[in-house]
Amino acid sequence: QVQLVESGGGLVQAGGSLRLSCAASGSKSSILYMGWYRQAPGQQRELVAQITSGGSANYVDSVKGRFTVSRDNAKNTVDLQMNSLKPEATAIYYCNAELLVGARIADYWGQGTQVTVSS
């Protein structure tokens, strides 16, 4: 199995920046994707940013140009640099890893970290 440990998050003023980090460990299987999801109160969880082992990234439209996701394959870490933060970014952010386990794709999740953007 994979264990995901997150760091970062907190309270930030609108227009400010935060950097979230996540480290994956415990599996010899290749991690196909790593990324970040978020869930605001009363809302469904949504993909924020995801990156492949080859470095190809995709983002939800609302964060394009302001957020940057990156990963270190050797360390199995993924970071999310969040700039020009807006109050609507307030949510619990979850690290996610997707990997092949036997004949199936498995998703693993961190426990989440709170990001609060004040106006």
Short mmCIF file of N, CA and C in Angstrom, two decimals:
data_model
loop_
_atom_site.label_atom_id
_atom_site.label_comp_id
_atom_site.label_asym_id
_atom_site.label_seq_id
_atom_site.Cartn_x
_atom_site.Cartn_y
_atom_site.Cartn_z
N GLN A 1 0.82 -1.16 0.00
CA GLN A 1 0.00 0.00 0.00
C GLN A 1 0.87 1.25 0.00
N VAL A 2 0.22 2.37 -0.21
CA VAL A 2 0.90 3.65 -0.25
C VAL A 2 0.41 4.51 0.90
N GLN A 3 1.36 5.15 1.56
CA GLN A 3 1.03 6.13 2.57
C GLN A 3 1.39 7.51 2.05
N LEU A 4 0.49 8.46 2.25
CA LEU A 4 0.68 9.82 1.80
C LEU A 4 0.70 10.75 3.00
N VAL A 5 1.73 11.56 3.08
CA VAL A 5 1.88 12.50 4.18
C VAL A 5 1.95 13.90 3.60
N GLU A 6 1.05 14.76 4.04
CA GLU A 6 0.95 16.11 3.53
C GLU A 6 1.55 17.10 4.52
N SER A 7 1.99 18.21 3.97
CA SER A 7 2.43 19.33 4.79
C SER A 7 2.05 20.62 4.08
N GLY A 8 2.04 21.69 4.82
CA GLY A 8 1.62 22.97 4.30
C GLY A 8 0.19 23.25 4.71
N GLY A 9 -0.41 24.17 4.00
CA GLY A 9 -1.75 24.59 4.35
C GLY A 9 -1.73 25.63 5.45
N GLY A 10 -2.89 26.21 5.71
CA GLY A 10 -3.00 27.21 6.74
C GLY A 10 -3.89 28.35 6.31
N LEU A 11 -3.75 29.45 7.01
CA LEU A 11 -4.54 30.65 6.76
C LEU A 11 -3.70 31.66 6.01
N VAL A 12 -4.24 32.19 4.92
CA VAL A 12 -3.52 33.15 4.12
C VAL A 12 -4.48 34.24 3.65
N GLN A 13 -3.96 35.43 3.49
CA GLN A 13 -4.74 36.54 3.00
C GLN A 13 -4.93 36.44 1.49
N ALA A 14 -6.06 36.92 1.01
CA ALA A 14 -6.31 36.93 -0.43
C ALA A 14 -5.16 37.61 -1.16
N GLY A 15 -4.73 36.99 -2.25
CA GLY A 15 -3.60 37.48 -3.00
C GLY A 15 -2.27 36.89 -2.59
N GLY A 16 -2.26 36.18 -1.48
CA GLY A 16 -1.04 35.57 -0.99
C GLY A 16 -0.78 34.22 -1.60
N SER A 17 0.24 33.54 -1.08
CA SER A 17 0.68 32.27 -1.63
C SER A 17 0.87 31.23 -0.54
N LEU A 18 0.69 29.97 -0.92
CA LEU A 18 0.98 28.83 -0.08
C LEU A 18 1.59 27.73 -0.94
N ARG A 19 2.37 26.88 -0.31
CA ARG A 19 2.93 25.73 -1.00
C ARG A 19 2.60 24.47 -0.22
N LEU A 20 1.89 23.55 -0.85
CA LEU A 20 1.55 22.27 -0.27
C LEU A 20 2.52 21.20 -0.75
N SER A 21 2.87 20.29 0.13
CA SER A 21 3.77 19.21 -0.22
C SER A 21 3.19 17.88 0.23
N CYS A 22 3.53 16.83 -0.51
CA CYS A 22 3.04 15.49 -0.20
C CYS A 22 4.13 14.49 -0.54
N ALA A 23 4.35 13.54 0.35
CA ALA A 23 5.33 12.48 0.14
C ALA A 23 4.63 11.13 0.18
N ALA A 24 4.92 10.29 -0.80
CA ALA A 24 4.36 8.96 -0.90
C ALA A 24 5.42 7.92 -0.56
N SER A 25 5.02 6.90 0.18
CA SER A 25 5.95 5.84 0.55
C SER A 25 5.18 4.54 0.74
N GLY A 26 5.93 3.43 0.77
CA GLY A 26 5.35 2.15 1.14
C GLY A 26 5.00 1.21 0.01
N SER A 27 5.26 1.59 -1.23
CA SER A 27 4.91 0.74 -2.36
C SER A 27 6.05 0.69 -3.35
N LYS A 28 6.26 -0.48 -3.94
CA LYS A 28 7.23 -0.64 -5.01
C LYS A 28 6.60 -0.49 -6.39
N SER A 29 5.30 -0.39 -6.45
CA SER A 29 4.61 -0.19 -7.71
C SER A 29 4.83 1.23 -8.21
N SER A 30 4.82 1.39 -9.51
CA SER A 30 4.99 2.71 -10.10
C SER A 30 3.75 3.55 -9.87
N ILE A 31 3.97 4.78 -9.44
CA ILE A 31 2.88 5.72 -9.27
C ILE A 31 2.64 6.41 -10.61
N LEU A 32 1.45 6.22 -11.14
CA LEU A 32 1.13 6.75 -12.45
C LEU A 32 0.85 8.24 -12.41
N TYR A 33 0.08 8.66 -11.42
CA TYR A 33 -0.29 10.05 -11.26
C TYR A 33 -0.16 10.44 -9.80
N MET A 34 0.18 11.68 -9.59
CA MET A 34 0.08 12.29 -8.27
C MET A 34 -0.58 13.65 -8.44
N GLY A 35 -1.33 14.04 -7.44
CA GLY A 35 -1.98 15.32 -7.57
C GLY A 35 -2.70 15.76 -6.31
N TRP A 36 -3.51 16.79 -6.50
CA TRP A 36 -4.22 17.41 -5.40
C TRP A 36 -5.69 17.59 -5.74
N TYR A 37 -6.53 17.23 -4.82
CA TYR A 37 -7.96 17.48 -4.88
C TYR A 37 -8.34 18.41 -3.73
N ARG A 38 -9.51 19.00 -3.83
CA ARG A 38 -10.00 19.83 -2.74
C ARG A 38 -11.50 19.65 -2.59
N GLN A 39 -11.97 19.90 -1.38
CA GLN A 39 -13.38 19.80 -1.08
C GLN A 39 -13.76 20.93 -0.14
N ALA A 40 -14.63 21.80 -0.62
CA ALA A 40 -15.15 22.89 0.18
C ALA A 40 -16.40 22.43 0.92
N PRO A 41 -16.78 23.11 1.99
CA PRO A 41 -17.99 22.72 2.74
C PRO A 41 -19.22 22.65 1.85
N GLY A 42 -19.93 21.54 1.91
CA GLY A 42 -21.13 21.36 1.12
C GLY A 42 -20.91 21.10 -0.35
N GLN A 43 -19.67 20.94 -0.76
CA GLN A 43 -19.35 20.74 -2.17
C GLN A 43 -18.73 19.37 -2.39
N GLN A 44 -18.76 18.94 -3.63
CA GLN A 44 -18.10 17.70 -4.00
C GLN A 44 -16.60 17.92 -4.16
N ARG A 45 -15.87 16.86 -3.96
CA ARG A 45 -14.43 16.91 -4.15
C ARG A 45 -14.11 17.10 -5.63
N GLU A 46 -13.15 17.96 -5.92
CA GLU A 46 -12.78 18.22 -7.30
C GLU A 46 -11.27 18.13 -7.47
N LEU A 47 -10.87 17.76 -8.66
CA LEU A 47 -9.45 17.75 -9.00
C LEU A 47 -8.95 19.17 -9.17
N VAL A 48 -7.85 19.48 -8.51
CA VAL A 48 -7.21 20.77 -8.65
C VAL A 48 -6.07 20.71 -9.66
N ALA A 49 -5.18 19.76 -9.46
CA ALA A 49 -4.02 19.61 -10.34
C ALA A 49 -3.52 18.18 -10.26
N GLN A 50 -3.03 17.67 -11.37
CA GLN A 50 -2.53 16.31 -11.45
C GLN A 50 -1.34 16.27 -12.38
N ILE A 51 -0.38 15.41 -12.07
CA ILE A 51 0.83 15.34 -12.87
C ILE A 51 1.25 13.90 -13.05
N THR A 52 1.70 13.56 -14.26
CA THR A 52 2.17 12.22 -14.56
C THR A 52 3.64 12.09 -14.20
N SER A 53 4.14 10.86 -14.26
CA SER A 53 5.56 10.64 -14.00
C SER A 53 6.43 11.32 -15.03
N GLY A 54 5.88 11.58 -16.21
CA GLY A 54 6.62 12.26 -17.26
C GLY A 54 6.57 13.77 -17.17
N GLY A 55 5.82 14.30 -16.21
CA GLY A 55 5.79 15.73 -16.00
C GLY A 55 4.65 16.46 -16.67
N SER A 56 3.73 15.74 -17.29
CA SER A 56 2.57 16.39 -17.90
C SER A 56 1.53 16.69 -16.84
N ALA A 57 1.07 17.93 -16.82
CA ALA A 57 0.16 18.39 -15.78
C ALA A 57 -1.15 18.89 -16.37
N ASN A 58 -2.21 18.75 -15.60
CA ASN A 58 -3.48 19.36 -15.95
C ASN A 58 -4.08 19.99 -14.71
N TYR A 59 -4.89 21.02 -14.94
CA TYR A 59 -5.44 21.82 -13.86
C TYR A 59 -6.91 22.09 -14.09
N VAL A 60 -7.61 22.30 -13.00
CA VAL A 60 -8.95 22.83 -13.12
C VAL A 60 -8.85 24.26 -13.66
N ASP A 61 -9.80 24.65 -14.48
CA ASP A 61 -9.70 25.93 -15.18
C ASP A 61 -9.53 27.11 -14.22
N SER A 62 -10.14 27.04 -13.07
CA SER A 62 -10.14 28.18 -12.17
C SER A 62 -8.77 28.51 -11.57
N VAL A 63 -7.81 27.59 -11.67
CA VAL A 63 -6.49 27.84 -11.08
C VAL A 63 -5.39 27.96 -12.11
N LYS A 64 -5.70 27.80 -13.37
CA LYS A 64 -4.68 27.87 -14.41
C LYS A 64 -3.99 29.23 -14.42
N GLY A 65 -2.68 29.19 -14.50
CA GLY A 65 -1.90 30.41 -14.48
C GLY A 65 -1.52 30.89 -13.11
N ARG A 66 -2.13 30.32 -12.07
CA ARG A 66 -1.85 30.74 -10.70
C ARG A 66 -1.28 29.61 -9.85
N PHE A 67 -1.66 28.38 -10.14
CA PHE A 67 -1.16 27.21 -9.41
C PHE A 67 -0.19 26.44 -10.29
N THR A 68 0.81 25.84 -9.67
CA THR A 68 1.76 25.01 -10.38
C THR A 68 1.99 23.73 -9.59
N VAL A 69 1.82 22.59 -10.25
CA VAL A 69 2.07 21.30 -9.63
C VAL A 69 3.39 20.74 -10.16
N SER A 70 4.16 20.14 -9.28
CA SER A 70 5.43 19.55 -9.67
C SER A 70 5.66 18.28 -8.86
N ARG A 71 6.53 17.41 -9.37
CA ARG A 71 6.83 16.17 -8.65
C ARG A 71 8.29 15.79 -8.81
N ASP A 72 8.76 15.05 -7.84
CA ASP A 72 10.09 14.48 -7.86
C ASP A 72 9.91 12.98 -7.83
N ASN A 73 10.16 12.33 -8.96
CA ASN A 73 9.92 10.89 -9.06
C ASN A 73 10.84 10.08 -8.15
N ALA A 74 12.06 10.54 -7.98
CA ALA A 74 13.00 9.82 -7.12
C ALA A 74 12.56 9.82 -5.67
N LYS A 75 11.98 10.93 -5.23
CA LYS A 75 11.53 11.06 -3.86
C LYS A 75 10.06 10.73 -3.67
N ASN A 76 9.34 10.55 -4.78
CA ASN A 76 7.89 10.33 -4.74
C ASN A 76 7.17 11.43 -3.96
N THR A 77 7.47 12.64 -4.34
CA THR A 77 6.82 13.78 -3.74
C THR A 77 6.11 14.60 -4.81
N VAL A 78 5.09 15.30 -4.39
CA VAL A 78 4.38 16.22 -5.26
C VAL A 78 4.09 17.49 -4.48
N ASP A 79 4.29 18.61 -5.13
CA ASP A 79 4.06 19.91 -4.52
C ASP A 79 3.01 20.67 -5.31
N LEU A 80 2.34 21.56 -4.64
CA LEU A 80 1.40 22.46 -5.28
C LEU A 80 1.70 23.87 -4.82
N GLN A 81 2.24 24.67 -5.72
CA GLN A 81 2.48 26.07 -5.45
C GLN A 81 1.24 26.86 -5.82
N MET A 82 0.68 27.56 -4.86
CA MET A 82 -0.56 28.29 -5.05
C MET A 82 -0.29 29.78 -4.88
N ASN A 83 -0.44 30.52 -5.96
CA ASN A 83 -0.23 31.96 -5.95
C ASN A 83 -1.53 32.69 -6.22
N SER A 84 -1.55 33.96 -5.87
CA SER A 84 -2.72 34.82 -6.09
C SER A 84 -3.99 34.16 -5.59
N LEU A 85 -3.95 33.71 -4.36
CA LEU A 85 -5.05 32.94 -3.80
C LEU A 85 -6.30 33.78 -3.63
N LYS A 86 -7.44 33.16 -3.90
CA LYS A 86 -8.74 33.79 -3.78
C LYS A 86 -9.55 33.09 -2.69
N PRO A 87 -10.51 33.79 -2.09
CA PRO A 87 -11.31 33.17 -1.03
C PRO A 87 -12.00 31.88 -1.47
N GLU A 88 -12.38 31.77 -2.73
CA GLU A 88 -13.05 30.56 -3.19
C GLU A 88 -12.14 29.35 -3.22
N ALA A 89 -10.85 29.55 -3.00
CA ALA A 89 -9.93 28.42 -2.89
C ALA A 89 -9.98 27.76 -1.51
N THR A 90 -10.72 28.33 -0.59
CA THR A 90 -10.84 27.77 0.75
C THR A 90 -11.46 26.38 0.69
N ALA A 91 -10.74 25.41 1.21
CA ALA A 91 -11.18 24.01 1.14
C ALA A 91 -10.19 23.15 1.90
N ILE A 92 -10.56 21.89 2.07
CA ILE A 92 -9.60 20.89 2.51
C ILE A 92 -8.94 20.31 1.27
N TYR A 93 -7.63 20.33 1.24
CA TYR A 93 -6.87 19.83 0.11
C TYR A 93 -6.30 18.45 0.43
N TYR A 94 -6.51 17.52 -0.50
CA TYR A 94 -6.09 16.14 -0.32
C TYR A 94 -5.05 15.75 -1.36
N CYS A 95 -3.98 15.17 -0.91
CA CYS A 95 -3.00 14.58 -1.81
C CYS A 95 -3.53 13.24 -2.32
N ASN A 96 -3.27 12.96 -3.57
CA ASN A 96 -3.74 11.74 -4.21
C ASN A 96 -2.62 11.09 -5.01
N ALA A 97 -2.57 9.77 -4.95
CA ALA A 97 -1.66 9.00 -5.79
C ALA A 97 -2.42 7.87 -6.44
N GLU A 98 -2.17 7.66 -7.71
CA GLU A 98 -2.80 6.60 -8.47
C GLU A 98 -1.73 5.65 -8.98
N LEU A 99 -1.93 4.37 -8.72
CA LEU A 99 -0.94 3.40 -9.15
C LEU A 99 -1.59 2.08 -9.53
N LEU A 100 -0.83 1.27 -10.26
CA LEU A 100 -1.30 -0.03 -10.68
C LEU A 100 -0.95 -1.06 -9.61
N VAL A 101 -1.97 -1.71 -9.06
CA VAL A 101 -1.79 -2.76 -8.06
C VAL A 101 -2.40 -4.03 -8.63
N GLY A 102 -1.54 -4.97 -9.00
CA GLY A 102 -2.01 -6.16 -9.67
C GLY A 102 -2.67 -5.80 -11.00
N ALA A 103 -3.94 -6.14 -11.11
CA ALA A 103 -4.68 -5.89 -12.34
C ALA A 103 -5.64 -4.71 -12.22
N ARG A 104 -5.48 -3.89 -11.21
CA ARG A 104 -6.40 -2.79 -11.02
C ARG A 104 -5.66 -1.50 -10.72
N ILE A 105 -6.35 -0.39 -10.97
CA ILE A 105 -5.85 0.92 -10.61
C ILE A 105 -6.35 1.25 -9.21
N ALA A 106 -5.44 1.68 -8.36
CA ALA A 106 -5.78 2.01 -6.98
C ALA A 106 -5.48 3.47 -6.69
N ASP A 107 -6.37 4.10 -5.95
CA ASP A 107 -6.19 5.48 -5.51
C ASP A 107 -5.91 5.50 -4.02
N TYR A 108 -4.94 6.32 -3.63
CA TYR A 108 -4.61 6.51 -2.24
C TYR A 108 -4.70 7.98 -1.91
N TRP A 109 -5.03 8.26 -0.65
CA TRP A 109 -5.32 9.62 -0.23
C TRP A 109 -4.61 9.97 1.05
N GLY A 110 -4.19 11.22 1.13
CA GLY A 110 -3.73 11.76 2.39
C GLY A 110 -4.91 12.14 3.26
N GLN A 111 -4.62 12.55 4.48
CA GLN A 111 -5.69 12.87 5.42
C GLN A 111 -6.29 14.25 5.19
N GLY A 112 -5.65 15.07 4.39
CA GLY A 112 -6.16 16.38 4.07
C GLY A 112 -5.52 17.47 4.91
N THR A 113 -5.42 18.64 4.32
CA THR A 113 -4.92 19.81 5.02
C THR A 113 -5.79 21.01 4.67
N GLN A 114 -6.11 21.80 5.67
CA GLN A 114 -7.02 22.92 5.48
C GLN A 114 -6.29 24.12 4.90
N VAL A 115 -6.88 24.68 3.86
CA VAL A 115 -6.43 25.95 3.30
C VAL A 115 -7.57 26.95 3.44
N THR A 116 -7.30 28.04 4.11
CA THR A 116 -8.30 29.08 4.29
C THR A 116 -7.75 30.40 3.76
N VAL A 117 -8.49 31.01 2.85
CA VAL A 117 -8.09 32.27 2.25
C VAL A 117 -9.06 33.34 2.73
N SER A 118 -8.56 34.30 3.44
CA SER A 118 -9.40 35.36 3.98
C SER A 118 -9.48 36.51 2.99
N SER A 119 -10.61 37.21 3.03
CA SER A 119 -10.81 38.35 2.16
C SER A 119 -10.43 39.66 2.82
#
